[in-house]
Amino acid sequence: MNEGLKVELRDYLGAPHQADILIVDDTIENLWLLTNILEEQGYEVRKAISGSSALMAVQAAIPDLILLDICMPDMDGYTLCQQIKSIPESADVPVIFLSALHEALDKVKAFSIGGADYITKPFQAAEVLVRTRNQLMIRQAMKAVQHMNLRLESQIQERTRALEIANQRLMEIAYYDNLTGLPNRALFTECLARSLEAVQADPDYRFAVLFVDCDRFKLINDSFGHLVGDEVLAKIAQRLATVLNSDDVLARFGGDEFVILLRQVDNTKAAIAVADRLIEAMKPSIPLPHLEVFITTSIGIVISNPIEHQKSEHILRDADIAMYSAKANGKDRYCVFTPMMQRASLERFQVETDLHRALDHGEFVPFYQPIVNLKTSAVVGLEVLIRWQHPEQGLILPHAFISVAEETGLIIPIGKALLDQACRHFAEWRSHQVVDDQFFISFNLSACQIAQASLPQCLQHTLAQHQLSPHHLRLEITETTLLNNSLAIAVITQLAQQGMHLCIDDFGIGYSSLSYLHQFPVKTVKIDRSFIQLIASEPHKLQIVKAILGIVDALNMTAVAEGIETREQLMSLEKMNCELGQGYLFSKPVSADITTHLLKTQIQCLQ
């Protein structure tokens, strides 16, 4: 028994002499003798000389103990005891029989009808007191136990209620999204499993799963913070729910992804109709305090197939693939899953797996394309271009893997390894005096790489490792990377402050305009090949290039013409005083060894 229970039991028992004792005996002498014995010990004593008067006394106030004679004229002690025990309120009052009857059968009968003890007359005062005290102690202990049982029952009920509330809360946490109140992935998966079971039971039954992803939602979090993002997500959930029927299940899978189970669809057309309504519902702006937000969605649609979709993960996989296909095709649209999409997804997965292996084995190598001074024909720099030296497929060009590398973030370690190799080659060319101190390498940066706040420090470290200066490295960035991207602008500003030379790549095909080109710390503009290739045959292309060159010159920048393939193109650019150019007319991208040979050959020609 723990200490708290012991203390409570002791406090509840109290002192024995506080008890109320009823003496029932038709002999006055016995009554007074017992009364004196008990009162001397401090007990409260009541007396009754008959069974009927004893019943009245019990009903008036339940005693703690009854001392009962057996042989009485109107009602014997056995009968009185039975009646007392039949009253619920007094059923647990201990009864000690005092009688001159000393046969064993008398005692057995007394105990059988509920007697607690038996004292044979003539009695000794000490015996009466000891037996009285024992019964009172037992009764008080019983009351204490009953009291504690009631308390325990109350505590158990309270804890049971608390557990029920906690269990309900755990169920909410386990099965519902805290932000939107929608079912989460776990609950949706269970609902989906039941629908799959229904398809197996009835091959004619059809349902659909729609995977909904918010386009460019990360921009909201980056621009306004996650609290605003959460508020937008809650409103998106409300808006999506207005389109659906009560039987449909809308769940949030996490982030900006929602999944819908259309439990009853007749065909693909019906699911497409729902997707159209969902896309249309997202057209109006989402009003927030002091802010309006516009969100579009890309939706992947899958219709259940009892053969193809045996498990929940199968249909969710296909819905996810279809959603990414919708994104790849321009966003703000739906796409219905086809088996061809899965094959393409598997191919991309294989590319991703191979990229990891290739990175570990150093299979990415730099190729170099010369950048030429159009006036002197001297090679003044090199653009670094990536190639994948695959052990089985040979040399793989970037278009086959760069998009996967960017999506997975592998472009960051791949780019770091590539730049390290290029800087090592550059350092070797310098040490062998193949290039002078004004020579540079031009390196392409993706949006993923620019989004790294640590990029300036990483570039500084790489240059220092190979004893190169910032002016030896030119960084090429596309126009779209800078568009409405405050982080990218902050990073390139820091790079410029460190002395890095920044170039706008593929100029003219993106969202940029000459009117705000001066706002960025850019020193070089690379004119896209789509303009250069047609300047000799299409006058308006020539005029565009001439305009670009004029603005670039006015801003004290340098222009590089990309994709020069013919002498006619070269002559046109020379007439327009374009300073630098590159293209197949001079050299296609080549390996480091061939580049070394080209640079040495140039040195020999100059000598």
Coordinates of C-alpha atoms in Angstrom, one line a residue:
M1 CA 0.0 0.0 0.0
N2 CA 1.4 3.4 -0.9
E3 CA 2.0 6.1 1.7
G4 CA -0.8 8.3 0.5
L5 CA -3.3 5.6 0.9
K6 CA -2.0 4.7 4.4
V7 CA -2.4 8.3 5.5
E8 CA -5.9 8.6 4.1
L9 CA -6.9 5.3 5.7
R10 CA -5.6 6.4 9.1
D11 CA -7.3 9.7 8.9
Y12 CA -10.5 8.2 7.9
L13 CA -10.5 5.6 10.7
G14 CA -10.2 8.2 13.4
A15 CA -10.4 7.3 17.1
P16 CA -12.6 4.2 18.0
H17 CA -14.3 5.9 21.0
Q18 CA -16.1 8.3 18.6
A19 CA -18.4 5.5 17.6
D20 CA -22.2 5.4 18.1
I21 CA -23.2 2.0 19.7
L22 CA -26.7 0.6 20.1
I23 CA -27.3 -1.9 22.9
V24 CA -30.4 -4.1 22.6
D25 CA -31.3 -6.2 25.7
D26 CA -34.5 -6.8 27.6
T27 CA -32.6 -7.1 30.9
I28 CA -32.1 -3.7 32.5
E29 CA -29.1 -4.7 34.5
N30 CA -27.3 -5.9 31.3
L31 CA -28.2 -2.6 29.6
W32 CA -26.8 -0.5 32.4
L33 CA -23.7 -2.6 32.9
L34 CA -22.8 -2.5 29.2
T35 CA -23.6 1.2 29.0
N36 CA -21.2 1.9 31.8
I37 CA -18.4 -0.2 30.3
L38 CA -18.7 1.5 27.0
E39 CA -19.3 5.1 28.1
E40 CA -16.2 4.9 30.3
Q41 CA -14.3 4.4 27.1
G42 CA -15.9 7.5 25.5
Y43 CA -18.4 5.7 23.2
E44 CA -21.8 7.2 22.4
V45 CA -24.3 4.7 23.7
R46 CA -28.0 4.3 22.8
K47 CA -30.2 1.6 24.5
A48 CA -33.3 -0.4 23.4
I49 CA -35.1 -3.0 25.5
S50 CA -37.0 -4.7 22.6
G51 CA -36.7 -5.6 19.0
S52 CA -39.3 -3.0 17.8
S53 CA -37.7 -0.2 19.7
A54 CA -34.3 -1.2 18.3
L55 CA -35.6 -1.0 14.7
M56 CA -37.0 2.5 15.4
A57 CA -33.5 3.5 16.8
V58 CA -31.7 2.1 13.8
Q59 CA -34.1 3.9 11.4
A60 CA -33.7 7.2 13.3
A61 CA -29.9 7.1 13.1
I62 CA -27.7 4.3 11.7
P63 CA -25.3 3.2 14.5
D64 CA -21.7 2.1 14.0
L65 CA -22.2 -1.1 16.0
I66 CA -25.1 -3.1 17.6
L67 CA -24.7 -5.3 20.7
L68 CA -27.7 -7.6 20.5
D69 CA -29.3 -10.1 22.9
I70 CA -31.0 -13.2 21.4
C71 CA -33.7 -14.1 23.9
M72 CA -36.2 -11.2 24.0
P73 CA -40.0 -11.4 24.4
D74 CA -41.4 -9.6 21.4
M75 CA -38.8 -10.3 18.8
D76 CA -35.7 -12.5 19.2
G77 CA -32.2 -11.3 18.3
Y78 CA -32.1 -13.5 15.2
T79 CA -35.2 -12.0 13.7
L80 CA -34.1 -8.5 14.6
C81 CA -30.7 -9.1 13.0
Q82 CA -32.3 -10.3 9.8
Q83 CA -34.6 -7.2 9.6
I84 CA -31.7 -4.9 10.2
K85 CA -29.7 -6.6 7.5
S86 CA -32.6 -6.3 5.1
I87 CA -32.5 -2.5 5.3
P88 CA -30.0 -1.2 2.8
E89 CA -28.8 1.6 4.9
S90 CA -28.0 -0.6 7.9
A91 CA -27.1 -3.8 6.1
D92 CA -23.4 -3.3 6.7
V93 CA -23.7 -2.4 10.4
P94 CA -21.8 -5.0 12.4
V95 CA -23.9 -7.0 15.0
I96 CA -22.3 -8.6 18.0
F97 CA -24.6 -11.2 19.7
L98 CA -24.5 -11.4 23.5
S99 CA -26.4 -14.4 24.8
A100 CA -26.4 -17.1 27.4
L101 CA -26.9 -19.6 24.6
H102 CA -23.6 -21.3 24.2
E103 CA -24.3 -24.2 21.9
A104 CA -22.4 -24.3 18.7
L105 CA -25.6 -24.4 16.7
D106 CA -26.7 -21.1 18.3
K107 CA -23.4 -19.5 17.2
V108 CA -23.6 -20.9 13.7
K109 CA -27.1 -19.6 13.3
A110 CA -26.0 -16.1 14.5
F111 CA -23.2 -16.0 12.0
S112 CA -25.3 -17.4 9.2
I113 CA -27.8 -14.5 9.4
G114 CA -25.1 -11.8 9.4
G115 CA -23.7 -11.7 12.8
A116 CA -20.2 -10.3 13.0
D117 CA -19.2 -11.8 16.5
Y118 CA -20.6 -13.7 19.4
I119 CA -20.1 -13.1 23.1
T120 CA -21.4 -15.6 25.6
K121 CA -23.0 -14.4 28.9
P122 CA -21.8 -13.9 31.5
F123 CA -19.3 -11.7 29.8
Q124 CA -16.1 -10.0 30.9
A125 CA -15.8 -6.2 30.4
A126 CA -12.4 -6.6 28.8
E127 CA -13.7 -9.1 26.2
V128 CA -16.6 -6.8 25.3
L129 CA -14.3 -3.9 24.8
V130 CA -11.8 -5.8 22.7
R131 CA -14.4 -7.3 20.5
T132 CA -16.3 -4.0 20.2
R133 CA -13.1 -2.2 19.3
N134 CA -12.2 -4.9 16.7
Q135 CA -15.6 -4.6 15.0
L136 CA -15.5 -0.9 15.0
M137 CA -12.0 -0.9 13.5
I138 CA -13.2 -3.3 10.8
R139 CA -16.3 -1.2 10.0
Q140 CA -14.2 2.0 9.9
A141 CA -11.7 0.3 7.6
M142 CA -14.5 -0.9 5.4
K143 CA -15.9 2.6 5.2
A144 CA -12.5 3.9 4.4
V145 CA -12.1 1.4 1.6
Q146 CA -15.5 2.2 0.2
H147 CA -14.7 5.9 0.4
M148 CA -11.5 5.3 -1.4
N149 CA -13.2 3.1 -4.0
L150 CA -15.6 5.9 -4.7
R151 CA -12.7 8.3 -5.1
L152 CA -10.9 5.8 -7.3
E153 CA -14.0 5.3 -9.5
S154 CA -14.4 9.1 -9.8
Q155 CA -10.7 9.4 -10.8
I156 CA -11.0 6.5 -13.2
Q157 CA -14.1 8.2 -14.8
E158 CA -12.2 11.5 -15.0
R159 CA -9.1 9.8 -16.5
T160 CA -11.3 7.8 -18.9
R161 CA -12.9 11.0 -20.1
A162 CA -9.5 12.6 -20.4
L163 CA -8.2 9.5 -22.3
E164 CA -11.3 9.7 -24.6
I165 CA -10.5 13.4 -25.3
A166 CA -6.9 12.7 -25.8
N167 CA -7.7 9.7 -28.1
Q168 CA -10.0 11.9 -30.1
R169 CA -7.3 14.5 -30.3
L170 CA -4.8 11.8 -31.4
M171 CA -7.2 10.6 -34.0
E172 CA -7.5 14.2 -35.3
I173 CA -3.7 14.5 -35.4
A174 CA -3.3 11.1 -37.0
Y175 CA -6.0 11.5 -39.6
Y176 CA -6.6 15.3 -40.1
D177 CA -4.5 18.2 -41.3
N178 CA -4.0 20.7 -38.5
L179 CA -4.0 23.7 -40.8
T180 CA -7.0 23.1 -43.1
G181 CA -9.0 20.6 -41.0
L182 CA -9.1 18.3 -44.1
P183 CA -8.3 14.6 -44.0
N184 CA -4.6 13.9 -44.3
R185 CA -2.6 11.4 -46.3
A186 CA -3.3 8.5 -43.8
L187 CA -7.1 8.9 -43.8
F188 CA -7.2 9.5 -47.5
T189 CA -5.2 6.3 -48.1
E190 CA -7.7 4.4 -46.0
C191 CA -10.6 5.8 -48.0
L192 CA -8.8 5.0 -51.2
A193 CA -8.2 1.5 -50.1
R194 CA -11.9 1.0 -49.5
S195 CA -12.7 2.3 -53.0
L196 CA -10.1 -0.1 -54.4
E197 CA -11.8 -3.0 -52.6
A198 CA -15.1 -1.9 -54.1
V199 CA -13.6 -2.1 -57.6
Q200 CA -12.3 -5.6 -57.0
A201 CA -15.8 -6.6 -55.8
D202 CA -17.6 -4.9 -58.7
P203 CA -15.5 -4.5 -61.9
D204 CA -18.0 -2.0 -63.3
Y205 CA -17.5 0.4 -60.4
R206 CA -15.3 3.4 -61.2
F207 CA -13.7 6.2 -59.2
A208 CA -11.2 8.8 -59.9
V209 CA -8.2 10.4 -58.1
L210 CA -7.2 14.0 -58.8
F211 CA -3.8 15.2 -57.6
V212 CA -3.9 19.0 -57.2
D213 CA -0.7 21.0 -56.9
C214 CA -0.5 24.8 -56.5
D215 CA 1.7 26.4 -59.1
R216 CA 4.7 28.4 -57.9
F217 CA 3.4 28.4 -54.4
K218 CA 6.9 28.6 -53.1
L219 CA 7.0 32.2 -54.4
I220 CA 4.3 33.2 -51.9
N221 CA 6.2 31.7 -48.9
D222 CA 9.4 33.3 -50.1
S223 CA 7.8 36.7 -50.7
F224 CA 5.4 37.0 -47.8
G225 CA 6.4 34.3 -45.3
H226 CA 4.9 31.0 -44.2
L227 CA 2.2 32.6 -42.0
V228 CA 0.7 34.2 -45.1
G229 CA 1.3 31.0 -47.1
D230 CA -0.6 29.0 -44.5
E231 CA -3.5 31.4 -44.7
V232 CA -3.6 31.1 -48.5
L233 CA -3.5 27.3 -48.2
A234 CA -6.5 27.3 -45.8
K235 CA -8.5 29.5 -48.3
I236 CA -7.5 27.2 -51.2
A237 CA -8.8 24.2 -49.3
Q238 CA -12.1 26.1 -48.7
R239 CA -12.4 27.0 -52.4
L240 CA -11.6 23.5 -53.6
A241 CA -14.2 22.0 -51.2
T242 CA -17.0 24.2 -52.7
V243 CA -16.6 22.4 -56.1
L244 CA -17.0 18.9 -54.7
N245 CA -19.9 16.7 -53.7
S246 CA -20.5 15.5 -50.1
D247 CA -19.4 12.0 -51.1
D248 CA -16.1 13.1 -52.5
V249 CA -13.0 13.2 -50.3
L250 CA -10.7 16.2 -50.3
A251 CA -7.4 15.7 -48.5
R252 CA -4.2 17.7 -47.9
F253 CA -1.1 15.6 -48.4
G254 CA 1.3 18.3 -47.2
G255 CA 2.8 21.5 -48.5
D256 CA 0.7 22.8 -51.4
E257 CA -0.5 19.4 -52.5
F258 CA -4.2 18.3 -52.3
V259 CA -5.7 15.0 -53.4
I260 CA -9.3 14.4 -54.3
L261 CA -11.2 11.1 -54.4
L262 CA -14.2 11.2 -56.7
R263 CA -16.1 8.1 -55.4
Q264 CA -18.5 7.8 -58.2
V265 CA -17.5 8.7 -61.8
D266 CA -19.0 7.2 -64.9
N267 CA -16.0 8.0 -67.2
T268 CA -13.0 10.2 -67.8
K269 CA -15.2 13.0 -69.1
A270 CA -16.9 13.3 -65.7
A271 CA -13.6 13.6 -63.9
I272 CA -12.3 16.2 -66.4
A273 CA -15.5 18.2 -65.8
V274 CA -14.6 18.3 -62.1
A275 CA -11.0 19.3 -62.8
D276 CA -12.2 22.1 -65.1
R277 CA -14.4 23.4 -62.3
L278 CA -11.5 23.2 -59.8
I279 CA -9.3 25.2 -62.2
E280 CA -12.0 27.7 -62.8
A281 CA -12.7 28.1 -59.0
M282 CA -9.1 29.2 -58.5
K283 CA -9.2 31.9 -61.1
P284 CA -10.4 34.8 -58.8
S285 CA -7.9 36.3 -56.5
I286 CA -7.6 35.1 -52.9
P287 CA -8.2 38.2 -50.8
L288 CA -6.0 38.7 -47.7
P289 CA -5.6 41.8 -45.5
H290 CA -3.7 44.4 -47.6
L291 CA -2.9 41.8 -50.2
E292 CA -4.5 39.9 -53.2
V293 CA -3.0 36.6 -54.3
F294 CA -3.6 34.7 -57.5
I295 CA -3.0 31.0 -57.5
T296 CA -3.3 28.5 -60.4
T297 CA -3.3 24.7 -60.1
S298 CA -2.0 21.8 -62.0
I299 CA -4.1 18.6 -61.8
G300 CA -3.3 15.0 -62.5
I301 CA -6.3 12.7 -63.2
V302 CA -6.4 8.9 -62.9
I303 CA -9.4 6.7 -63.5
S304 CA -9.4 3.5 -61.4
N305 CA -8.4 0.4 -63.3
P306 CA -9.0 -3.0 -61.5
I307 CA -5.9 -4.5 -63.3
E308 CA -3.4 -1.7 -63.0
H309 CA -4.4 -0.3 -59.6
Q310 CA -4.2 -3.1 -57.0
K311 CA -2.8 -0.8 -54.3
S312 CA -3.3 2.8 -53.1
E313 CA 0.2 3.7 -53.9
H314 CA -0.2 2.6 -57.5
I315 CA -3.0 5.0 -58.2
L316 CA -1.4 7.8 -56.2
R317 CA 1.8 7.3 -58.2
D318 CA 0.0 7.6 -61.5
A319 CA -2.0 10.7 -60.3
D320 CA 1.3 12.3 -59.3
I321 CA 2.9 11.5 -62.6
A322 CA -0.1 13.1 -64.4
M323 CA 0.1 16.2 -62.3
Y324 CA 3.8 16.7 -63.1
S325 CA 3.0 16.3 -66.7
A326 CA 0.4 19.1 -66.4
K327 CA 3.1 21.3 -64.9
A328 CA 5.6 20.4 -67.6
N329 CA 3.0 21.4 -70.2
G330 CA 2.5 24.9 -68.9
K331 CA 0.7 24.7 -65.5
D332 CA -2.8 25.9 -64.8
R333 CA -4.3 22.8 -66.5
Y334 CA -5.1 19.2 -66.0
C335 CA -3.6 16.1 -67.5
V336 CA -5.1 12.6 -67.7
F337 CA -2.7 9.8 -66.9
T338 CA -1.6 7.5 -69.7
P339 CA 0.8 4.5 -69.5
M340 CA 3.3 6.4 -71.6
M341 CA 3.7 8.9 -68.8
Q342 CA 4.8 6.2 -66.4
R343 CA 7.4 5.0 -68.9
A344 CA 8.7 8.6 -69.1
S345 CA 8.7 8.8 -65.3
L346 CA 10.7 5.6 -65.0
E347 CA 13.2 6.9 -67.5
R348 CA 13.6 10.1 -65.6
F349 CA 14.0 8.0 -62.4
Q350 CA 16.7 6.0 -64.1
V351 CA 18.4 9.2 -65.2
E352 CA 18.3 10.5 -61.6
T353 CA 19.8 7.2 -60.3
D354 CA 22.5 7.3 -62.9
L355 CA 23.3 11.0 -62.0
H356 CA 24.0 10.0 -58.4
R357 CA 26.3 7.3 -59.6
A358 CA 28.0 9.5 -62.2
L359 CA 28.6 12.2 -59.5
D360 CA 30.2 9.6 -57.2
H361 CA 32.4 8.3 -60.1
G362 CA 33.4 11.7 -61.5
E363 CA 31.8 11.1 -64.9
F364 CA 30.9 14.8 -65.5
V365 CA 33.6 16.6 -67.5
P366 CA 34.0 20.1 -68.8
F367 CA 34.0 20.8 -72.5
Y368 CA 35.1 24.2 -73.7
Q369 CA 34.0 26.5 -76.5
P370 CA 36.3 29.4 -77.4
I371 CA 35.1 32.9 -77.1
V372 CA 36.8 35.0 -79.8
N373 CA 37.7 38.6 -80.2
L374 CA 36.0 39.3 -83.6
K375 CA 38.5 42.0 -84.5
T376 CA 41.7 40.1 -83.7
S377 CA 40.4 36.5 -84.0
A378 CA 42.2 35.8 -80.7
V379 CA 40.6 33.4 -78.2
V380 CA 40.1 35.5 -75.1
G381 CA 38.0 33.1 -73.1
L382 CA 36.2 29.8 -72.9
E383 CA 32.6 28.9 -72.1
V384 CA 32.5 25.9 -69.8
L385 CA 29.9 23.3 -71.0
I386 CA 29.1 20.1 -69.3
R387 CA 29.3 16.6 -70.8
W388 CA 28.5 13.3 -69.2
Q389 CA 31.1 10.6 -70.0
H390 CA 28.7 7.6 -69.5
P391 CA 30.5 4.2 -69.2
E392 CA 28.0 2.5 -71.5
Q393 CA 26.3 5.2 -73.5
G394 CA 29.4 7.3 -74.2
L395 CA 29.3 11.1 -74.3
I396 CA 25.9 12.4 -73.3
L397 CA 24.8 16.0 -74.1
P398 CA 23.2 18.2 -71.4
H399 CA 19.7 18.2 -72.8
A400 CA 19.4 14.6 -71.8
F401 CA 19.9 15.1 -68.1
I402 CA 20.1 18.8 -67.1
S403 CA 16.4 19.2 -66.4
V404 CA 16.5 16.1 -64.1
A405 CA 19.6 17.5 -62.3
E406 CA 17.9 20.8 -61.7
E407 CA 14.6 19.3 -60.5
T408 CA 16.5 17.0 -58.0
G409 CA 18.9 19.7 -56.9
L410 CA 21.8 17.5 -58.1
I411 CA 22.8 20.4 -60.3
I412 CA 24.4 22.0 -57.3
P413 CA 27.0 19.3 -56.5
I414 CA 27.4 18.6 -60.2
G415 CA 28.1 22.3 -60.9
K416 CA 30.5 22.6 -58.1
A417 CA 32.5 19.6 -59.3
L418 CA 32.5 20.9 -62.9
L419 CA 33.7 24.4 -61.9
D420 CA 36.4 22.8 -59.8
Q421 CA 37.7 20.9 -62.8
A422 CA 37.5 24.0 -65.0
C423 CA 39.4 26.1 -62.5
R424 CA 42.0 23.4 -62.2
H425 CA 42.4 23.3 -66.0
F426 CA 42.6 27.1 -66.1
A427 CA 45.3 27.1 -63.4
E428 CA 47.3 24.6 -65.4
W429 CA 47.0 26.7 -68.6
R430 CA 48.2 29.8 -66.7
S431 CA 51.1 27.9 -65.1
H432 CA 52.2 26.8 -68.6
Q433 CA 51.7 30.3 -69.9
V434 CA 49.1 29.1 -72.5
V435 CA 46.8 32.0 -71.5
D436 CA 47.5 35.4 -70.1
D437 CA 46.0 37.1 -67.0
Q438 CA 43.1 38.7 -69.0
F439 CA 41.9 35.3 -70.1
F440 CA 38.6 34.1 -68.6
I441 CA 36.3 31.1 -68.3
S442 CA 32.5 31.6 -68.6
F443 CA 30.4 29.4 -66.4
N444 CA 26.6 28.9 -66.6
L445 CA 24.6 29.1 -63.4
S446 CA 21.1 27.7 -63.1
A447 CA 18.2 29.2 -61.1
C448 CA 18.7 26.4 -58.5
Q449 CA 22.4 27.4 -58.0
I450 CA 21.6 31.1 -57.9
A451 CA 19.0 30.4 -55.1
Q452 CA 21.9 29.4 -52.8
A453 CA 22.7 32.2 -50.4
S454 CA 26.1 30.5 -49.9
L455 CA 27.0 30.7 -53.6
P456 CA 29.3 33.7 -53.3
Q457 CA 31.4 32.1 -50.5
C458 CA 31.6 28.8 -52.5
L459 CA 32.8 30.5 -55.6
Q460 CA 35.4 32.5 -53.7
H461 CA 36.7 29.3 -52.1
T462 CA 37.0 27.5 -55.4
L463 CA 38.9 30.4 -57.0
A464 CA 41.2 30.8 -54.1
Q465 CA 41.9 27.0 -54.1
H466 CA 43.3 27.3 -57.6
Q467 CA 44.9 30.7 -57.1
L468 CA 42.5 32.5 -59.5
S469 CA 41.0 36.0 -59.2
P470 CA 37.3 36.9 -59.6
H471 CA 38.0 38.6 -63.0
H472 CA 39.1 35.2 -64.3
L473 CA 35.5 33.9 -63.9
R474 CA 32.4 35.1 -65.8
L475 CA 29.1 33.9 -64.6
E476 CA 26.3 33.4 -67.1
I477 CA 22.7 33.8 -65.9
T478 CA 19.5 33.6 -68.0
E479 CA 17.0 36.5 -68.0
T480 CA 14.2 34.3 -66.5
T481 CA 16.4 33.6 -63.4
L482 CA 16.3 37.3 -62.5
L483 CA 12.7 37.9 -63.2
N484 CA 10.8 38.8 -60.0
N485 CA 13.4 36.9 -58.0
S486 CA 14.7 39.1 -55.1
L487 CA 17.0 36.3 -53.8
A488 CA 18.7 35.9 -57.1
I489 CA 19.1 39.6 -57.5
A490 CA 20.6 39.8 -54.0
V491 CA 23.0 37.0 -54.7
I492 CA 24.3 38.4 -58.1
T493 CA 24.7 41.8 -56.4
Q494 CA 26.9 40.3 -53.8
L495 CA 28.8 38.4 -56.5
A496 CA 29.4 41.7 -58.4
Q497 CA 30.6 43.3 -55.2
Q498 CA 33.2 40.6 -54.9
G499 CA 34.5 41.4 -58.4
M500 CA 32.7 38.6 -60.3
H501 CA 31.9 39.4 -64.0
L502 CA 28.2 38.8 -64.7
C503 CA 26.7 38.0 -68.1
I504 CA 23.1 37.7 -69.3
D505 CA 22.8 34.5 -71.3
D506 CA 20.5 33.9 -74.3
F507 CA 19.5 37.6 -74.3
G508 CA 16.4 38.5 -76.2
I509 CA 14.4 35.3 -75.8
G510 CA 13.3 35.7 -72.2
Y511 CA 11.2 38.3 -70.3
S512 CA 13.9 40.9 -69.9
S513 CA 13.9 44.2 -71.7
L514 CA 16.6 46.6 -72.6
S515 CA 14.8 49.3 -70.6
Y516 CA 15.7 47.8 -67.3
L517 CA 18.9 46.0 -68.2
H518 CA 20.9 48.7 -66.4
Q519 CA 19.2 47.9 -63.1
F520 CA 21.3 44.7 -62.7
P521 CA 25.1 44.6 -62.1
V522 CA 25.7 43.0 -65.5
K523 CA 28.8 43.7 -67.6
T524 CA 28.2 41.4 -70.6
V525 CA 25.2 40.5 -72.8
K526 CA 25.2 37.3 -74.8
I527 CA 22.9 37.7 -77.8
D528 CA 20.9 34.5 -78.4
R529 CA 21.8 32.3 -81.4
S530 CA 18.2 32.6 -82.7
F531 CA 19.0 36.2 -83.7
I532 CA 22.5 35.6 -85.0
Q533 CA 21.7 32.7 -87.3
L534 CA 19.2 34.8 -89.4
I535 CA 20.9 38.2 -89.5
A536 CA 22.2 37.5 -93.0
S537 CA 18.8 36.5 -94.4
E538 CA 16.2 38.4 -92.3
P539 CA 16.6 42.2 -92.1
H540 CA 14.5 42.6 -89.0
K541 CA 16.7 40.2 -87.1
L542 CA 19.7 42.3 -88.2
Q543 CA 18.0 45.4 -86.9
I544 CA 17.2 43.7 -83.6
V545 CA 20.9 42.8 -83.1
K546 CA 22.0 46.2 -84.1
A547 CA 19.6 47.8 -81.5
I548 CA 20.9 45.4 -78.8
L549 CA 24.5 46.3 -79.7
G550 CA 23.7 50.0 -79.6
I551 CA 22.1 49.8 -76.1
V552 CA 24.9 47.5 -74.8
D553 CA 27.5 50.0 -76.0
A554 CA 25.5 52.9 -74.4
L555 CA 25.5 51.1 -71.1
N556 CA 29.2 50.5 -71.4
M557 CA 28.7 46.7 -71.5
T558 CA 30.2 44.0 -73.7
A559 CA 28.3 41.9 -76.2
V560 CA 29.0 38.3 -77.1
A561 CA 27.3 36.9 -80.2
E562 CA 26.3 33.2 -79.8
G563 CA 26.0 30.6 -82.4
I564 CA 28.1 32.1 -85.2
E565 CA 28.3 29.4 -87.9
T566 CA 28.9 31.2 -91.2
R567 CA 31.3 33.9 -92.5
E568 CA 28.3 35.9 -93.6
Q569 CA 27.1 36.1 -90.0
L570 CA 30.6 37.0 -88.9
M571 CA 31.0 39.8 -91.4
S572 CA 27.6 41.3 -90.4
L573 CA 28.7 41.3 -86.8
E574 CA 32.0 42.8 -87.6
K575 CA 30.3 45.6 -89.5
M576 CA 28.2 46.3 -86.4
N577 CA 31.3 46.4 -84.2
C578 CA 30.3 43.4 -82.1
E579 CA 33.3 42.8 -79.9
L580 CA 33.1 39.0 -79.0
G581 CA 31.6 35.9 -80.5
Q582 CA 31.5 32.2 -80.3
G583 CA 30.1 29.4 -82.4
Y584 CA 30.9 26.4 -84.7
L585 CA 32.6 28.7 -87.2
F586 CA 35.4 28.9 -84.7
S587 CA 35.1 25.7 -82.8
K588 CA 32.5 23.3 -81.4
P589 CA 32.8 22.5 -77.7
V590 CA 35.8 20.3 -77.2
S591 CA 37.5 18.4 -74.4
A592 CA 40.2 19.9 -72.1
D593 CA 43.0 18.1 -74.0
I594 CA 41.9 19.5 -77.4
T595 CA 41.4 22.9 -75.8
T596 CA 44.9 22.8 -74.5
H597 CA 46.1 22.0 -78.1
L598 CA 44.1 24.9 -79.5
L599 CA 45.4 27.4 -77.0
K600 CA 49.0 26.3 -77.6
T601 CA 48.5 26.5 -81.4
Q602 CA 47.2 30.0 -81.0
I603 CA 50.2 31.0 -79.0
Q604 CA 52.5 29.6 -81.7
C605 CA 50.6 31.5 -84.4
L606 CA 51.0 34.7 -82.4
Q607 CA 54.7 34.1 -82.0

